[in-house]
Amino acid sequence: LTLSLVLGIFLYQASVAFRRVVTTDADGARPHLLEGFDKLRLYFKVMGVAFIIAMALGGLVLLAMLSCGLAL
């Protein structure tokens, strides 16, 4: 739940930055565009780390089950 909330905040912040790109003139849009991309980059980094942690925990559980003699 906490991870979903944090990821939702990152996506919301990115959408606000991209909305500012659309409503700003061409000269002032670049910082907002970069901010939006930074928020998306952070979103995907967190998702990647969470995926790696989940896969590692799943592997450890499977290894523990096999070592204790519990078959699938």
XYZ file of N, CA and C in Angstrom, residues 14-26 28-37:
69
model
N 4.735 14.064 -11.919
C 5.141 14.086 -13.328
C 4.029 14.676 -14.187
N 2.780 14.301 -13.910
C 1.675 14.812 -14.716
C 1.503 16.317 -14.534
N 1.724 16.801 -13.323
C 1.642 18.248 -13.086
C 2.732 18.969 -13.870
N 3.937 18.419 -13.861
C 5.037 19.041 -14.604
C 4.753 19.030 -16.105
N 4.229 17.927 -16.626
C 3.923 17.871 -18.054
C 2.762 18.796 -18.417
N 1.832 18.968 -17.497
C 0.738 19.910 -17.738
C 1.289 21.333 -17.832
N 2.296 21.656 -17.011
C 2.930 22.975 -17.072
C 3.665 23.176 -18.390
N 4.183 22.097 -18.973
C 4.845 22.196 -20.278
C 3.844 22.668 -21.316
N 2.639 22.129 -21.268
C 1.617 22.469 -22.261
C 1.135 23.904 -22.087
N 1.051 24.364 -20.848
C 0.497 25.699 -20.607
C 1.541 26.805 -20.589
N 2.818 26.470 -20.737
C 3.892 27.453 -20.706
C 4.362 27.737 -22.123
N 4.881 28.941 -22.331
C 5.424 29.258 -23.655
C 6.675 28.425 -23.919
N 7.133 28.444 -25.140
C 8.208 27.543 -25.571
C 9.505 27.765 -24.799
N 9.946 28.777 -21.653
C 9.912 28.381 -20.253
C 9.482 26.949 -20.016
N 9.262 26.188 -21.070
C 8.736 24.833 -20.929
C 9.815 23.803 -20.586
N 11.043 24.086 -20.949
C 12.115 23.100 -20.779
C 12.307 22.642 -19.329
N 12.357 23.547 -18.342
C 12.532 23.071 -16.952
C 11.394 22.163 -16.488
N 10.177 22.463 -16.929
C 9.044 21.625 -16.544
C 9.132 20.250 -17.204
N 9.588 20.229 -18.444
C 9.761 18.960 -19.151
C 10.808 18.094 -18.453
N 11.917 18.713 -18.070
C 12.969 17.973 -17.372
C 12.491 17.480 -16.009
N 11.695 18.296 -15.315
C 11.140 17.872 -14.029
C 10.218 16.669 -14.204
N 9.396 16.701 -15.240
C 8.504 15.572 -15.505
C 9.267 14.295 -15.800
N 10.324 14.412 -16.611
C 11.137 13.234 -16.920
C 11.860 12.723 -15.681
